[in-house]
Amino acid sequence: MARRFTLTNLAGVAVFAGVVAWPVVPAAGQCEPEVVQGEVISGFVGPVSAVVEWDPDGDGPGASVTVVSGGFRFAGNERIQSIAVWDGMNWRTLGAENSSVELSPGANALVVYRGELIAGGWFSREGGAPANRIARWVGDLESGVWQPFGDDVPEFTRYGEVRAMTVYDDQLVIAGAFVPRVNAENQEFKRIASWDGMTWRGLDGGMNRIVNSLAVYQGELIAGGRFSTAGGTNASGVAAWNGTEWRALQGGMGGPAIPNVRALAVYRGRLIAGGGFERAGGVLAPGIASWNGQSWSGLSTGLANGEVWALAVRSGRLFVGGTFTRVGGIDANRIAVWSVAGANANRWVALGDGVDRLSNRVDMSSSVRALFNTGNGMLVSGRFVTLHDGGAKGIGLWTESGWQALGSGFNSAPHRFETYGGELVAAGAFTIPVEGGNTTGIARWNGQVWRALGGGLSREPGESPALTIAAMSKYRGELVVAGDFTRAGSRAVGGIARWNGSRWAPLGSGVPMTGEGTKIGALATFRGELFATGTFAEIGGVTARGIAAWDGSRWRAIEGARCVYPGDMCVYQGELYINGILQIDGREQRSRLVSWNGERWRELAGRNNQRGGSLLASHQGELYTAQVGGSVVWAWNGAAWRFLPGVDRNILSLEAVAGQVMAGGFDGIAAWDGAAWQRISESSVVTAIGSYRGEVVGATSYPSNDGDHFFRLRLARPWLTRQPQGSAHVCVGETHDLVVTVAPGYDGVTYQWRHNGEPIDAPIGTHRVLVLSPLRPTDAGVYDCVVSNPCGSVTSAAAELRLCAPDYNCDGATTGADVTVFYDLWFAGNAAADFNGDGLVDNQDVVDFIAAWQGGCP
C-alpha cells in the first residue's frame, strides 16, 4: 500500500502556511521561559536583610545552620525565594526539596524564640498559606512547615511590615511599620508588640512612626527608628522600655529633618546606634553614636556620607555596614571596623576594598544590610554585586585573611560557552572557587557543580591578571581556547592551548604575546584544519598576516588576505566565512565579510561597511551577521541579504542555539522565530549564549542587583537537539530512518512528519522516528517534522532523499538486473513494486517502470 498523506490525524489542528497551529491555550504564565537557575555566582538575586544561627533539633545531634532572609529570588545555585539555609557547604531551602516554604514576597527579620525560627517581613503568605507578616517554623529542617502563632494571627500586622525582632524578658518582641490597631482588651498596637507564647500585647501605645531596630541593653529593651514619640514620651529616633514604660535617651537623635536609627548593638558595655542622623544628645555624631547609659558620644568623626544599616561585634571589634563610602576620614566601601583596643584603638579601619567595586565602577545604591558573627568569620549580607576579591553577590564571609565567597561562583561574567566531554565549559576573566581552591579563566559544569579545568588559564607573574577569552572551539576531539593568557595549567602557551580531557598542551609556540590586547580573535574548523584569525604577525614561528591554519602538528599561513580586525568565523555552504575587517590583496577597500573556499577569497555581493559586523551564526540554510554593540541583524541565503528588524539595542552575542538564532545584549536575549524577534530573557547585558542539556545558558556583565553572571533558561516551546538527515543516494526496497530528538525536560510533545509539505498519516508520520520501509520510487523528496507542545511548534530542518526510481538493484545504473528485480517483486505483489504509488501493484506499474528504466538514472 502506498503511503497516503491526509489531514485525518490532525483533527482539531489548523494547518496553514506550512505551520501546524495547535488550538490548546495553556494557563497564563505556563508558556513563559522558565529560569531554571539564576545565580551561580555565590550569593543572591535580590537584597538580603537578616541573618541568624539556628539549631533545628536543639540539644540533638544535628548541627546548627545559618539562615538568611530578604527579598531575593535565588540563593547560590538554587531557586529559593526570601529565606535560605547555609549548611556549611551549600544553600538550600527550608523543608523538603521543591516544597513551597518561601515567605512571599520577602522577609526582613529573623530570630530564634524558644527554639523555634521566627521570620518577620512584608510577606502575606507562608509557603502556600496566608500570613500576616510574621510566621514561625514548626518541625525539623527537612519536614517542618511555616505556621502562624497558634490561633492568634496578629491582625495588627496585616497592613504594613515587620522590620525587627528580638527576645526580651522571655517574650518575643516585634516592631516595624504596621498600622495601629486596638484589640478587644483595649491594647493598642503601634509599630511594636510582644508575644509571651500565648497572647500578643502592645507596649504602652508604641511609637508614632516606623521602628527599624531592637536591642537589649542594661536590662532594658531599646528601640530605634524614625519615630519622635514612644508611649507618648518625646523620644527622637531611640527609646528605652523597662517593662512598664518608655523613656528617652538624653533627647535622642537630631538632624536631618527626621532622624532615623536603623541598627543597634551592644559593644564593650556601650549601646551603639547607627543610621541616618547628625547628632546624638546634642553631640556631633554623623551616622553612628555610642551611649554609655547616661550620655551620647561620637565615634571619631563618624560618616562622611551615607548611612549605617547594620552593626555586629566580633573579636573585640565593632563591624559597621551601610551605604557609606567614607568614615572617620578614610575610604571604606560600605563596611568598616571600629576598635577601642589594640594597634588600631579608637580609629576606623576598612575591610579590604569592601563591597561593590567593579573596576572603577561603584554602585551608590548598594548597601551592607546585615552582619552576623559566625564561628568562621563575619557574615556580611545586603544589596551589593561583588566583594572585591571574594567573588560574592549579596553575601560573603570576612576572615582575618580577607573575603571568602559562600558556595562556588564567578566574580566576572564568562565570555564564551562550549560543551566538551559531556560538560559545559565557561571561559572568561573570572576567578571561581572550586574544590581545593580557586580556578581562573576557565571552568566546567556537570549540571550540579563547577570544577577546575586542568589548573585554569593565567598570565605570567607581574602581568595584569585580567583575562580576555576570545574564542573556544573543538578540533579533533580536543577543546581549543584562545585569548590573552600565557599559561594553561602549568604549561607555557602563547595565547592558544588545547585540552584533551586530562591535560593542557600548546599548539606549537602559539603567538608572541608582546604588547597589549588579544592576538587571536576567532577559531573555526574548515576542511580538516583549525583556522585562527587575529592581529598576529607570527604564529608557531610562521610569518602570517592574521590568518593561519593548524593541521594538528604545525601552523601554516593563509595567503591572499590580511586580517586587520578579527571577528567571528563560520562554515556555511562549504566555505569559511570570516567577519571583521579584512583586506583582500590588490584591493584598497576593506571588507567586513569575506569567504574562503580553500583556493580563493571573495567578498559577498551587496556587502558594505554599514551592514558590517563581527558576529556570525549559521542556521537552517542562512548565515546571520551583526555588529558588536549595534542593533542590526542581517541574514544571507547565499544569493541575497535580508534585514531582520526589531532586535533592540547593543548586540553582544549572536548564536544558533535551541533550534533558533538568538541575540544577546543590553536588553537580554531575543530569539528570531522566522518572522520577528521574541524576547525570552530580560537579564541585563547578556555577553554570551550557549546551550547545555536542553537548557539555554547565558552570562551577563555589569549586572544589577536583579541580574546574574550566569543563568539557565528552559524554553516553553520544545527545541531540537537532533535534526533529520537526508541522503544523496537511497535505493528502492531499502529502509531509511529520519529522526528528530527534542531537548530533555519537555512534556506533551507531539510529532507530525511531512513529505514535500504534505502531512504523513498516523501512525507512520506521528512518531519521533519516521521509518520508510520499503522505500518506493515516490518516497523521494523533502521531509521535515513539526514538533509541538501546548506552548507552540518548531519545524525541523529539511532533509532531502534522492533516489533513482528504476535502479532496483541499487548499483547506480539502469541495467537488465533492475528489470529482473522489479518483476520478481511485481509477481509477488510486493509493495515495493507499486512504482507509481497509487496503492496498487498492477499493470500500470509495469508500464511506468519500463518508461523510467528506458530514461536511465539522472
mmCIF file of N, CA and C in Angstrom, residues 367-432:
data_model
loop_
_atom_site.group_PDB
_atom_site.id
_atom_site.type_symbol
_atom_site.label_atom_id
_atom_site.label_comp_id
_atom_site.label_asym_id
_atom_site.label_seq_id
_atom_site.Cartn_x
_atom_site.Cartn_y
_atom_site.Cartn_z
ATOM 1 N N SER A 367 24.349 48.413 49.398
ATOM 2 C CA SER A 367 24.463 48.579 50.846
ATOM 3 C C SER A 367 24.766 47.249 51.510
ATOM 4 N N VAL A 368 25.408 47.311 52.674
ATOM 5 C CA VAL A 368 25.502 46.172 53.582
ATOM 6 C C VAL A 368 24.339 46.306 54.550
ATOM 7 N N ARG A 369 23.471 45.280 54.599
ATOM 8 C CA ARG A 369 22.240 45.390 55.378
ATOM 9 C C ARG A 369 22.214 44.501 56.607
ATOM 10 N N ALA A 370 23.029 43.480 56.643
ATOM 11 C CA ALA A 370 23.015 42.584 57.797
ATOM 12 C C ALA A 370 24.415 42.073 58.056
ATOM 13 N N LEU A 371 24.773 41.941 59.346
ATOM 14 C CA LEU A 371 26.053 41.403 59.777
ATOM 15 C C LEU A 371 25.790 40.355 60.847
ATOM 16 N N PHE A 372 26.561 39.267 60.785
ATOM 17 C CA PHE A 372 26.363 38.217 61.789
ATOM 18 C C PHE A 372 27.692 37.538 62.068
ATOM 19 N N ASN A 373 28.018 37.430 63.354
ATOM 20 C CA ASN A 373 29.273 36.818 63.768
ATOM 21 C C ASN A 373 29.118 35.301 63.793
ATOM 22 N N THR A 374 29.865 34.596 62.939
ATOM 23 C CA THR A 374 29.845 33.139 62.915
ATOM 24 C C THR A 374 31.149 32.607 63.496
ATOM 25 N N GLY A 375 31.234 31.294 63.625
ATOM 26 C CA GLY A 375 32.467 30.701 64.127
ATOM 27 C C GLY A 375 33.628 30.858 63.172
ATOM 28 N N ASN A 376 33.328 31.099 61.886
ATOM 29 C CA ASN A 376 34.387 31.189 60.877
ATOM 30 C C ASN A 376 34.754 32.618 60.506
ATOM 31 N N GLY A 377 33.897 33.561 60.825
ATOM 32 C CA GLY A 377 34.166 34.930 60.447
ATOM 33 C C GLY A 377 32.903 35.761 60.529
ATOM 34 N N MET A 378 32.965 36.974 59.997
ATOM 35 C CA MET A 378 31.816 37.868 59.995
ATOM 36 C C MET A 378 31.061 37.684 58.681
ATOM 37 N N LEU A 379 29.809 37.245 58.786
ATOM 38 C CA LEU A 379 28.968 37.064 57.608
ATOM 39 C C LEU A 379 28.378 38.414 57.228
ATOM 40 N N VAL A 380 28.607 38.830 56.007
ATOM 41 C CA VAL A 380 28.192 40.144 55.525
ATOM 42 C C VAL A 380 27.175 39.939 54.415
ATOM 43 N N SER A 381 26.001 40.528 54.555
ATOM 44 C CA SER A 381 24.986 40.370 53.515
ATOM 45 C C SER A 381 24.302 41.698 53.262
ATOM 46 N N GLY A 382 23.627 41.777 52.127
ATOM 47 C CA GLY A 382 22.958 43.018 51.784
ATOM 48 C C GLY A 382 22.613 43.101 50.330
ATOM 49 N N ARG A 383 22.707 44.303 49.790
ATOM 50 C CA ARG A 383 22.354 44.549 48.394
ATOM 51 C C ARG A 383 23.605 45.064 47.686
ATOM 52 N N PHE A 384 24.411 44.131 47.236
ATOM 53 C CA PHE A 384 25.622 44.501 46.518
ATOM 54 C C PHE A 384 25.934 43.405 45.513
ATOM 55 N N VAL A 385 26.788 43.734 44.560
ATOM 56 C CA VAL A 385 27.085 42.800 43.481
ATOM 57 C C VAL A 385 28.294 41.943 43.794
ATOM 58 N N THR A 386 29.400 42.557 44.183
ATOM 59 C CA THR A 386 30.595 41.758 44.416
ATOM 60 C C THR A 386 31.349 42.214 45.648
ATOM 61 N N LEU A 387 32.049 41.265 46.236
ATOM 62 C CA LEU A 387 33.122 41.579 47.159
ATOM 63 C C LEU A 387 34.378 41.664 46.313
ATOM 64 N N HIS A 388 35.235 42.617 46.588
ATOM 65 C CA HIS A 388 36.342 42.908 45.666
ATOM 66 C C HIS A 388 37.155 41.675 45.318
ATOM 67 N N ASP A 389 37.543 40.877 46.298
ATOM 68 C CA ASP A 389 38.370 39.731 45.979
ATOM 69 C C ASP A 389 37.788 38.421 46.489
ATOM 70 N N GLY A 390 36.498 38.409 46.817
ATOM 71 C CA GLY A 390 35.901 37.174 47.318
ATOM 72 C C GLY A 390 34.925 36.544 46.371
ATOM 73 N N GLY A 391 34.460 37.278 45.381
ATOM 74 C CA GLY A 391 33.544 36.716 44.410
ATOM 75 C C GLY A 391 32.209 36.347 45.016
ATOM 76 N N ALA A 392 31.411 37.334 45.420
ATOM 77 C CA ALA A 392 30.116 37.044 46.002
ATOM 78 C C ALA A 392 29.116 38.075 45.548
ATOM 79 N N LYS A 393 27.859 37.732 45.668
ATOM 80 C CA LYS A 393 26.793 38.668 45.368
ATOM 81 C C LYS A 393 25.792 38.605 46.497
ATOM 82 N N GLY A 394 25.635 39.708 47.209
ATOM 83 C CA GLY A 394 24.664 39.755 48.278
ATOM 84 C C GLY A 394 25.133 39.136 49.577
ATOM 85 N N ILE A 395 26.217 38.362 49.545
ATOM 86 C CA ILE A 395 26.672 37.731 50.780
ATOM 87 C C ILE A 395 28.135 37.310 50.667
ATOM 88 N N GLY A 396 28.844 37.354 51.781
ATOM 89 C CA GLY A 396 30.227 36.912 51.806
ATOM 90 C C GLY A 396 30.701 36.783 53.238
ATOM 91 N N LEU A 397 31.842 36.182 53.424
ATOM 92 C CA LEU A 397 32.395 35.939 54.753
ATOM 93 C C LEU A 397 33.743 36.648 54.867
ATOM 94 N N TRP A 398 33.872 37.502 55.923
ATOM 95 C CA TRP A 398 35.141 38.167 56.169
ATOM 96 C C TRP A 398 35.908 37.404 57.243
ATOM 97 N N THR A 399 37.118 37.002 56.918
ATOM 98 C CA THR A 399 38.002 36.363 57.886
ATOM 99 C C THR A 399 39.260 37.206 58.005
ATOM 100 N N GLU A 400 40.142 36.813 58.884
ATOM 101 C CA GLU A 400 41.373 37.579 59.067
ATOM 102 C C GLU A 400 42.243 37.583 57.815
ATOM 103 N N SER A 401 42.034 36.626 56.935
ATOM 104 C CA SER A 401 42.820 36.571 55.698
ATOM 105 C C SER A 401 42.106 37.234 54.527
ATOM 106 N N GLY A 402 40.928 37.814 54.764
ATOM 107 C CA GLY A 402 40.231 38.520 53.691
ATOM 108 C C GLY A 402 38.859 37.956 53.436
ATOM 109 N N TRP A 403 38.285 38.366 52.292
ATOM 110 C CA TRP A 403 36.940 37.950 51.927
ATOM 111 C C TRP A 403 36.932 36.519 51.400
ATOM 112 N N GLN A 404 35.856 35.810 51.710
ATOM 113 C CA GLN A 404 35.627 34.481 51.147
ATOM 114 C C GLN A 404 34.195 34.408 50.651
ATOM 115 N N ALA A 405 34.001 33.732 49.503
ATOM 116 C CA ALA A 405 32.648 33.517 48.990
ATOM 117 C C ALA A 405 32.032 32.307 49.667
ATOM 118 N N LEU A 406 30.713 32.259 49.732
ATOM 119 C CA LEU A 406 29.993 31.095 50.231
ATOM 120 C C LEU A 406 29.436 30.352 49.031
ATOM 121 N N GLY A 407 29.884 29.135 48.796
ATOM 122 C CA GLY A 407 29.480 28.404 47.604
ATOM 123 C C GLY A 407 30.438 28.713 46.483
ATOM 124 N N SER A 408 30.136 28.226 45.312
ATOM 125 C CA SER A 408 31.007 28.463 44.160
ATOM 126 C C SER A 408 30.352 29.456 43.236
ATOM 127 N N GLY A 409 31.142 30.346 42.665
ATOM 128 C CA GLY A 409 30.544 31.316 41.776
ATOM 129 C C GLY A 409 31.577 32.159 41.068
ATOM 130 N N PHE A 410 31.136 32.828 39.995
ATOM 131 C CA PHE A 410 32.001 33.693 39.209
ATOM 132 C C PHE A 410 32.066 35.076 39.831
ATOM 133 N N ASN A 411 33.215 35.729 39.722
ATOM 134 C CA ASN A 411 33.289 37.131 40.097
ATOM 135 C C ASN A 411 33.300 38.025 38.868
ATOM 136 N N SER A 412 33.138 37.452 37.690
ATOM 137 C CA SER A 412 33.013 38.212 36.451
ATOM 138 C C SER A 412 32.317 37.315 35.433
ATOM 139 N N ALA A 413 31.638 37.931 34.496
ATOM 140 C CA ALA A 413 30.839 37.159 33.550
ATOM 141 C C ALA A 413 31.706 36.351 32.586
ATOM 142 N N PRO A 414 31.339 35.103 32.292
ATOM 143 C CA PRO A 414 32.039 34.342 31.242
ATOM 144 C C PRO A 414 31.911 35.025 29.882
ATOM 145 N N HIS A 415 32.934 34.824 29.039
ATOM 146 C CA HIS A 415 32.917 35.371 27.682
ATOM 147 C C HIS A 415 32.394 34.362 26.659
ATOM 148 N N ARG A 416 32.658 33.079 26.890
ATOM 149 C CA ARG A 416 32.340 32.048 25.904
ATOM 150 C C ARG A 416 31.830 30.792 26.598
ATOM 151 N N PHE A 417 30.957 30.056 25.887
ATOM 152 C CA PHE A 417 30.486 28.749 26.327
ATOM 153 C C PHE A 417 30.779 27.724 25.239
ATOM 154 N N GLU A 418 31.061 26.492 25.662
ATOM 155 C CA GLU A 418 31.229 25.369 24.740
ATOM 156 C C GLU A 418 30.934 24.104 25.526
ATOM 157 N N THR A 419 30.490 23.058 24.865
ATOM 158 C CA THR A 419 30.315 21.769 25.517
ATOM 159 C C THR A 419 31.473 20.864 25.134
ATOM 160 N N TYR A 420 31.967 20.107 26.130
ATOM 161 C CA TYR A 420 33.084 19.212 25.882
ATOM 162 C C TYR A 420 33.042 18.101 26.920
ATOM 163 N N GLY A 421 33.145 16.866 26.455
ATOM 164 C CA GLY A 421 33.161 15.721 27.360
ATOM 165 C C GLY A 421 31.925 15.609 28.219
ATOM 166 N N GLY A 422 30.767 16.008 27.668
ATOM 167 C CA GLY A 422 29.521 15.927 28.410
ATOM 168 C C GLY A 422 29.333 17.022 29.439
ATOM 169 N N GLU A 423 30.222 18.026 29.456
ATOM 170 C CA GLU A 423 30.119 19.117 30.411
ATOM 171 C C GLU A 423 30.059 20.453 29.677
ATOM 172 N N LEU A 424 29.521 21.447 30.364
ATOM 173 C CA LEU A 424 29.519 22.808 29.841
ATOM 174 C C LEU A 424 30.794 23.498 30.303
ATOM 175 N N VAL A 425 31.516 24.086 29.367
ATOM 176 C CA VAL A 425 32.745 24.795 29.690
ATOM 177 C C VAL A 425 32.491 26.290 29.530
ATOM 178 N N ALA A 426 32.849 27.062 30.547
ATOM 179 C CA ALA A 426 32.742 28.519 30.512
ATOM 180 C C ALA A 426 34.144 29.104 30.599
ATOM 181 N N ALA A 427 34.407 30.132 29.808
ATOM 182 C CA ALA A 427 35.715 30.783 29.821
ATOM 183 C C ALA A 427 35.520 32.278 29.882
ATOM 184 N N GLY A 428 36.393 32.959 30.622
ATOM 185 C CA GLY A 428 36.295 34.407 30.735
ATOM 186 C C GLY A 428 37.283 34.949 31.743
ATOM 187 N N ALA A 429 37.070 36.199 32.149
ATOM 188 C CA ALA A 429 38.007 36.885 33.050
ATOM 189 C C ALA A 429 37.589 36.707 34.500
ATOM 190 N N PHE A 430 37.232 35.490 34.873
ATOM 191 C CA PHE A 430 36.716 35.260 36.218
ATOM 192 C C PHE A 430 37.668 34.424 37.063
ATOM 193 N N THR A 431 37.445 34.495 38.358
ATOM 194 C CA THR A 431 38.011 33.559 39.320
ATOM 195 C C THR A 431 36.838 32.906 40.022
ATOM 196 N N ILE A 432 36.841 31.593 40.135
ATOM 197 C CA ILE A 432 35.719 30.888 40.734
ATOM 198 C C ILE A 432 36.228 29.886 41.753
#
